[in-house]
Coordinates of C-alpha atoms and ligand atoms in Angstrom, one line a residue:
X1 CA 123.1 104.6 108.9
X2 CA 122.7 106.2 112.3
X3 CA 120.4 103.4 115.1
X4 CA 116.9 103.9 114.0
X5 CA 114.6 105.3 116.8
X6 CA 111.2 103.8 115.5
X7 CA 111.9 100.3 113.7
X8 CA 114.3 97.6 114.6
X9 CA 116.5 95.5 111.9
X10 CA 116.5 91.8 112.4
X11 CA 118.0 89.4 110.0
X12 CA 117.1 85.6 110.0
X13 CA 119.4 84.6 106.9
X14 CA 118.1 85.9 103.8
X15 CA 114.9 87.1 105.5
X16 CA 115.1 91.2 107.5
X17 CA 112.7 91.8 109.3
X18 CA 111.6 95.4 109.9
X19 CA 109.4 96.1 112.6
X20 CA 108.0 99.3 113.3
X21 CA 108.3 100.3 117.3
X22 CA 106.5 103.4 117.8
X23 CA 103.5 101.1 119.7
X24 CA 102.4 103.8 122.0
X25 CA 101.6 106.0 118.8
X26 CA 100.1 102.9 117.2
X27 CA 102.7 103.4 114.7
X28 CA 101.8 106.5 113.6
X29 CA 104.7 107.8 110.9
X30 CA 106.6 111.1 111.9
X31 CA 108.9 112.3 109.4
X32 CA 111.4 110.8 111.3
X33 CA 110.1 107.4 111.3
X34 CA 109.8 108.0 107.4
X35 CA 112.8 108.4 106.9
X36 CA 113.9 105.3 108.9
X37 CA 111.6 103.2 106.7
X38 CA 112.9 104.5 103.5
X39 CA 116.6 104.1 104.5
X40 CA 116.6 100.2 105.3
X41 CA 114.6 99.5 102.4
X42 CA 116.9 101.3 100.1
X43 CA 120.2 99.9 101.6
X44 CA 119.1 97.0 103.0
X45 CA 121.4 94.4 105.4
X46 CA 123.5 92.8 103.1
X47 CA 122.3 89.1 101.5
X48 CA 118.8 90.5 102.2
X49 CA 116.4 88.3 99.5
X50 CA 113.0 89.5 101.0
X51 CA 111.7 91.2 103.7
X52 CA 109.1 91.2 106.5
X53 CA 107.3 94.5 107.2
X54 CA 105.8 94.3 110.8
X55 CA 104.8 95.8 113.8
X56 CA 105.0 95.9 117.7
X57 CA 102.0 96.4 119.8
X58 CA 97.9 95.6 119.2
X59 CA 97.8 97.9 115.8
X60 CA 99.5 97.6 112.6
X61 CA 100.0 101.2 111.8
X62 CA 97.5 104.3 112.3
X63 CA 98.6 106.4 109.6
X64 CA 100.0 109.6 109.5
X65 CA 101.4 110.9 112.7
X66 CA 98.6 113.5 112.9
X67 CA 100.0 115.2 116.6
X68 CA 103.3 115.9 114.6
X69 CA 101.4 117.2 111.6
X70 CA 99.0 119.0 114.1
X71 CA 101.6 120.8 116.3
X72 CA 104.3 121.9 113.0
X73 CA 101.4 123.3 111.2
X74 CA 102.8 123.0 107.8
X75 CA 102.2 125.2 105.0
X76 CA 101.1 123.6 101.4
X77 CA 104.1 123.7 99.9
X78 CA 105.8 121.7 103.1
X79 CA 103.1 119.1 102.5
X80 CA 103.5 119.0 99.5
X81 CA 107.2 117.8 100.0
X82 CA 106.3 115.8 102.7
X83 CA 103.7 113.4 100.4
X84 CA 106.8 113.7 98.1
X85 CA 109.1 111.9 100.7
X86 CA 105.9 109.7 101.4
X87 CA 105.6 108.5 97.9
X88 CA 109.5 108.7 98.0
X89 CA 109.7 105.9 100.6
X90 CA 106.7 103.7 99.4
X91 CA 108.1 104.1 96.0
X92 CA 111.1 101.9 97.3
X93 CA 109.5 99.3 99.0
X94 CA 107.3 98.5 96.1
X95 CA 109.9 98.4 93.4
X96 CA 113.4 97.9 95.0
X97 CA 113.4 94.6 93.5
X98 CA 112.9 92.7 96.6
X99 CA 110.1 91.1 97.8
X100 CA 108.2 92.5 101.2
X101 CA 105.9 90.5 103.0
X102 CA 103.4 92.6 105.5
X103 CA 102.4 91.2 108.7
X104 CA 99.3 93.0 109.5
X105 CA 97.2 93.3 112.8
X106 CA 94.8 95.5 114.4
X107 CA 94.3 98.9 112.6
X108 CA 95.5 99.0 109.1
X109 CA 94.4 102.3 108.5
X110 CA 94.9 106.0 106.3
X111 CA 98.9 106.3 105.9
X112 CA 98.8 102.7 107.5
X113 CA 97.0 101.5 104.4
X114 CA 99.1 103.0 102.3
X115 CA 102.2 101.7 103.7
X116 CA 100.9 98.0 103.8
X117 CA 99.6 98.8 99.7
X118 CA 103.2 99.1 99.0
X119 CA 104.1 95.9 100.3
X120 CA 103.9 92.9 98.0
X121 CA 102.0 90.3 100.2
X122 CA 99.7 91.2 102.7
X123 CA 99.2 89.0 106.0
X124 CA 96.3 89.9 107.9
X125 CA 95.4 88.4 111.4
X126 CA 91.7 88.0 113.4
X127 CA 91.6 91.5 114.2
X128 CA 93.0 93.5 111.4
X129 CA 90.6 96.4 110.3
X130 CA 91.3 98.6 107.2
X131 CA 89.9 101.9 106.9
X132 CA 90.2 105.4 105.1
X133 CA 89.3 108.0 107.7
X134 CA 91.0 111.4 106.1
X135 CA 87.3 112.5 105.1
X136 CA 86.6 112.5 109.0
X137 CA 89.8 114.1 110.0
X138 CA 89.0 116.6 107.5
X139 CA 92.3 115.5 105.6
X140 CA 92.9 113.8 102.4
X141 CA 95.8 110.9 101.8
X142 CA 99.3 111.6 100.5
X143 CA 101.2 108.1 100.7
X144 CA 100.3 107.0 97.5
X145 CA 96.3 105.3 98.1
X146 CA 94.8 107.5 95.5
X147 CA 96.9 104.9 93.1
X148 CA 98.0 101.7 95.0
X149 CA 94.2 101.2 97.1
X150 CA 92.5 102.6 94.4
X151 CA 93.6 100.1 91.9
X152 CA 93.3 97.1 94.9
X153 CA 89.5 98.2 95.5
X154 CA 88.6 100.5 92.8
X155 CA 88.5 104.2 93.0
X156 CA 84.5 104.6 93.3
X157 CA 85.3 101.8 96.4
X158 CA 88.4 104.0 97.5
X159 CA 85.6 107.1 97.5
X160 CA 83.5 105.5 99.4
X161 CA 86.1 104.3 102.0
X162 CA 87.2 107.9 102.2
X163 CA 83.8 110.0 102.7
X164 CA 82.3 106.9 105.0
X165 CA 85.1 105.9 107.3
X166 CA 84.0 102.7 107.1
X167 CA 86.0 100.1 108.4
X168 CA 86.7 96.3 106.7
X169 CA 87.5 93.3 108.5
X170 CA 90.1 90.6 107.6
X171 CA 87.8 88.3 105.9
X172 CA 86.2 91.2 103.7
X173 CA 89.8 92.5 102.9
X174 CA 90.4 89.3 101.5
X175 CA 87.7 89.5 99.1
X176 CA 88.6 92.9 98.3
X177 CA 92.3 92.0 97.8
X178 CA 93.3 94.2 100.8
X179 CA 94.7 91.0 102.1
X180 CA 95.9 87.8 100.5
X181 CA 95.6 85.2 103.5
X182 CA 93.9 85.5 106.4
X183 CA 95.5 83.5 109.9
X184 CA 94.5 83.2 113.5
X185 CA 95.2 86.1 115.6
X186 CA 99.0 86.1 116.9
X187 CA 99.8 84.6 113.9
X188 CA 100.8 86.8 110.9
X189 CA 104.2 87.4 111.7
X190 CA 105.0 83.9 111.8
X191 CA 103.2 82.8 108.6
X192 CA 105.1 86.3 107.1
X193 CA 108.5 85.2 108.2
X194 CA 107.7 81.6 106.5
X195 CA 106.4 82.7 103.2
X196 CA 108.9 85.5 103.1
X197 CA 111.8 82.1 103.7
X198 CA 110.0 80.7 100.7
X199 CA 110.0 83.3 98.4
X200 CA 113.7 84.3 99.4
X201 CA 114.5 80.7 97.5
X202 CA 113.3 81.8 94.3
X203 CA 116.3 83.0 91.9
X204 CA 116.6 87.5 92.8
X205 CA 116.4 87.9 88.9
X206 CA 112.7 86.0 88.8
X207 CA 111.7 88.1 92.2
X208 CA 113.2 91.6 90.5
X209 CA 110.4 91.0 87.7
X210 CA 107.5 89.9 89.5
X211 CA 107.7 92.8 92.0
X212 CA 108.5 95.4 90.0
X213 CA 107.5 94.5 86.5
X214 CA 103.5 93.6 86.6
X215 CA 102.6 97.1 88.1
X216 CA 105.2 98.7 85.8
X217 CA 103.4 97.0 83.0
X218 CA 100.4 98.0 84.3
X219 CA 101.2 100.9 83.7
X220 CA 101.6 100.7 80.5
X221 CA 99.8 100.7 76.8
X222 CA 99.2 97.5 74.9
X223 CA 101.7 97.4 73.1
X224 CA 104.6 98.6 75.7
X225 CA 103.5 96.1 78.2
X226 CA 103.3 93.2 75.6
X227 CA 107.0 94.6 74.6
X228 CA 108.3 95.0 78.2
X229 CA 107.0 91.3 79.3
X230 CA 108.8 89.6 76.7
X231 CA 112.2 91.8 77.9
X232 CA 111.7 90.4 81.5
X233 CA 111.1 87.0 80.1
X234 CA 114.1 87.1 78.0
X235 CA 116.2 88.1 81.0
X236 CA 114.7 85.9 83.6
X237 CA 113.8 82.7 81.5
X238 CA 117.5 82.5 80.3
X239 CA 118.8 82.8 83.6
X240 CA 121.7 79.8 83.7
X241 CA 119.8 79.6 87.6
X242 CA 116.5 78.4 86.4
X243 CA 118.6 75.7 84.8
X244 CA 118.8 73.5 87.9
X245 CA 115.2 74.1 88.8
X246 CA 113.7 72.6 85.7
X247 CA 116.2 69.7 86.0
X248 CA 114.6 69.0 89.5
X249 CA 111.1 69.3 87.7
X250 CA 112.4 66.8 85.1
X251 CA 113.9 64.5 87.5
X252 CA 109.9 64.6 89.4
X253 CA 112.7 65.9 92.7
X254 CA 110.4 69.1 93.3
X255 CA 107.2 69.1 95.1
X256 CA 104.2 69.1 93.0
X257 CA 101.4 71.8 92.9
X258 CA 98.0 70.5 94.5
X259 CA 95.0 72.0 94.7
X260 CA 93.5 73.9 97.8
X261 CA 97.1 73.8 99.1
X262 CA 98.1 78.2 99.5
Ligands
1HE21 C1 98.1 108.9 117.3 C2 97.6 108.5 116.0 C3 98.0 109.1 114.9 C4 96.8 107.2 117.6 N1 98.8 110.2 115.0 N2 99.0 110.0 117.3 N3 94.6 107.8 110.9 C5 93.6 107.9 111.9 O1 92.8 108.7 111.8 C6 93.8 106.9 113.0 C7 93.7 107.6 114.3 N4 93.9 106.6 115.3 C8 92.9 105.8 115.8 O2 91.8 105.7 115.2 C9 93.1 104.9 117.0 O3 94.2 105.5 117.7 C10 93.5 103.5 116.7 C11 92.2 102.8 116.2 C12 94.6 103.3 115.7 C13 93.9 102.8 118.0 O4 93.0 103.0 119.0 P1 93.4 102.8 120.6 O5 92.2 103.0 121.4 O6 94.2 101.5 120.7 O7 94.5 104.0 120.9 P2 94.3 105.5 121.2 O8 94.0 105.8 122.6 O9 93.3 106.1 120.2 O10 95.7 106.1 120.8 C14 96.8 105.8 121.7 C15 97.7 107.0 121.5 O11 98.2 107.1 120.2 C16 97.0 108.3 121.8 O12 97.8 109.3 122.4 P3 97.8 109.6 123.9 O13 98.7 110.7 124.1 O14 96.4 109.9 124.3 O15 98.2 108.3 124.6 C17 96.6 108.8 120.3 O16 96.5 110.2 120.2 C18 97.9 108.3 119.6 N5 97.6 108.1 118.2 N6 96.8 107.4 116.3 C19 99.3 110.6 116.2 N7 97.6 108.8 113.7 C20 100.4 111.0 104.1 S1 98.9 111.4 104.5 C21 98.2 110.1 105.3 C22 96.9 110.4 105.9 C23 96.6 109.7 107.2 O17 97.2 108.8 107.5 S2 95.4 110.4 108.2 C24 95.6 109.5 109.7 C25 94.5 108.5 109.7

């Protein structure tokens, strides 16, 4: 892989980081940056267990890089093949098997949202703001929202979103599951780089199925997600690695759940 342009690569053991550098954009995604994105998550550093997806500068990500798309003028059938690598490249982050963590801040917002619905785990600091502003750019989204935020808030919420504009704070992406935890400003990429060192302990077979197999199942009837849950299970709960961990249980050597306690 030639030096990316518009992300850095950290590692920090079984944890890479991946930040996205393009801060005087706010982030916006070229089709170069795309690209960028897609390749470390599809090849990732080697002994990579989970990821954090972050960013430099005040905003998260602003979307799609709307000078780029502005000044090449594309014709439909180039967008077409551009939403293509879009979905392309989310597709990967959401069901490489490995679990991403997003550490989100400022604007969250159009292609930003989608990007950050891909992720598994989203961070949000004070500050964050999510939004859907196609409608007012006269535009309409093509990284993937129309599924991933539709399902997170609803599609007649998702309409909304899109035709208003409006914008949703931390707190209120909590409660619409835009977010999962909310921390002090300056702080999500610190509590993403220590949940993504938890989750990088469980066994890669256990974090394979949760990230990719309950929206796969989701996906499915009845009957075929009934059928494919017990196939996960079969592979992941006769794992020889679990072994150890329910001998720790046994032996009262793990840490018990409490309640309150995220
Ligand atoms: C950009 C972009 C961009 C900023 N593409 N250049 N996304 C949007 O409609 C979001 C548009 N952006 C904003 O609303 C604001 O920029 C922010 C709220 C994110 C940040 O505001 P602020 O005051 O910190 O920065 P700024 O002055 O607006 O922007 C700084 C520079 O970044 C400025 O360029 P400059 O040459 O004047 O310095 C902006 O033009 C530039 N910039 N956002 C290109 N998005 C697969 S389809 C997906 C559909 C979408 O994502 S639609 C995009 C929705």
């Amino acid at each position: 892989m030639t030096k990316p342009n518009f992300i850095t690569i950290e590692t920090d053991g079984p944890v890479t980081i991946v930040t996205l550098v393009r801060e005087d954009r706010r982030n916006a995604i070229s089709e170069d940056m795309l690209l960028e994105i897609e390749n470390v998550f599809r090849a990732p550093p080697e002994g990579t267990r989970s990821f954090v997806l972050a960013a430099k500068g005040d905003h998260f990500c602003a979307g799609l890089d709307l000078r780029e798309h502005y000044d090449k003028d594309r014709s439909p059938i180039e967008f077409m093949t551009m939403c293509q690598k879009w979905h392309r490249a989310f597709d990967i982050i959401q069901f490489s098997g490995t679990p991403v963590i997003a550490a989100l801040k400022g604007a969250v917002v159009g292609g930003g949202l989608e990007l950050a619905a891909a992720a598994h785990v989203r961070i949000a600091e004070e500050g964050t703001f999510f939004a859907l502003p196609e409608g007012q750019r006269g535009i309409f989204t093509g990284g993937g929202a129309t599924v991933r935020v539709a399902r997170i808030v609803t599609p007649a919420r998702m309409v909304d979103m899109m035709l208003s504009a409006r914008t949703y704070d931390a707190r209120r992406g909590l409660d619409l599951g835009l977010c999962h935890e909310v921390v002090e400003a300056g702080q999500a990429l610190s509590r993403a780089r220590e949940l993504a060192a938890q989750v990088a302990r469980n066994p890669p077979t256990t974090n394979f199925a949760i990230v990719t197999g309950i929206s796969r199942i989701n996906d499915m009837s009845t009957t075929d997600g009934l059928f494919a849950e017990g196939l996960l299970a079969m592979a992941v709960q006769t794992n020889p690695e679990i072994r150890d961990r329910l001998e720790a249980f046994f032996s009262k050597k793990t840490k018990r759940l409490e309640p309150g306690v995220s």
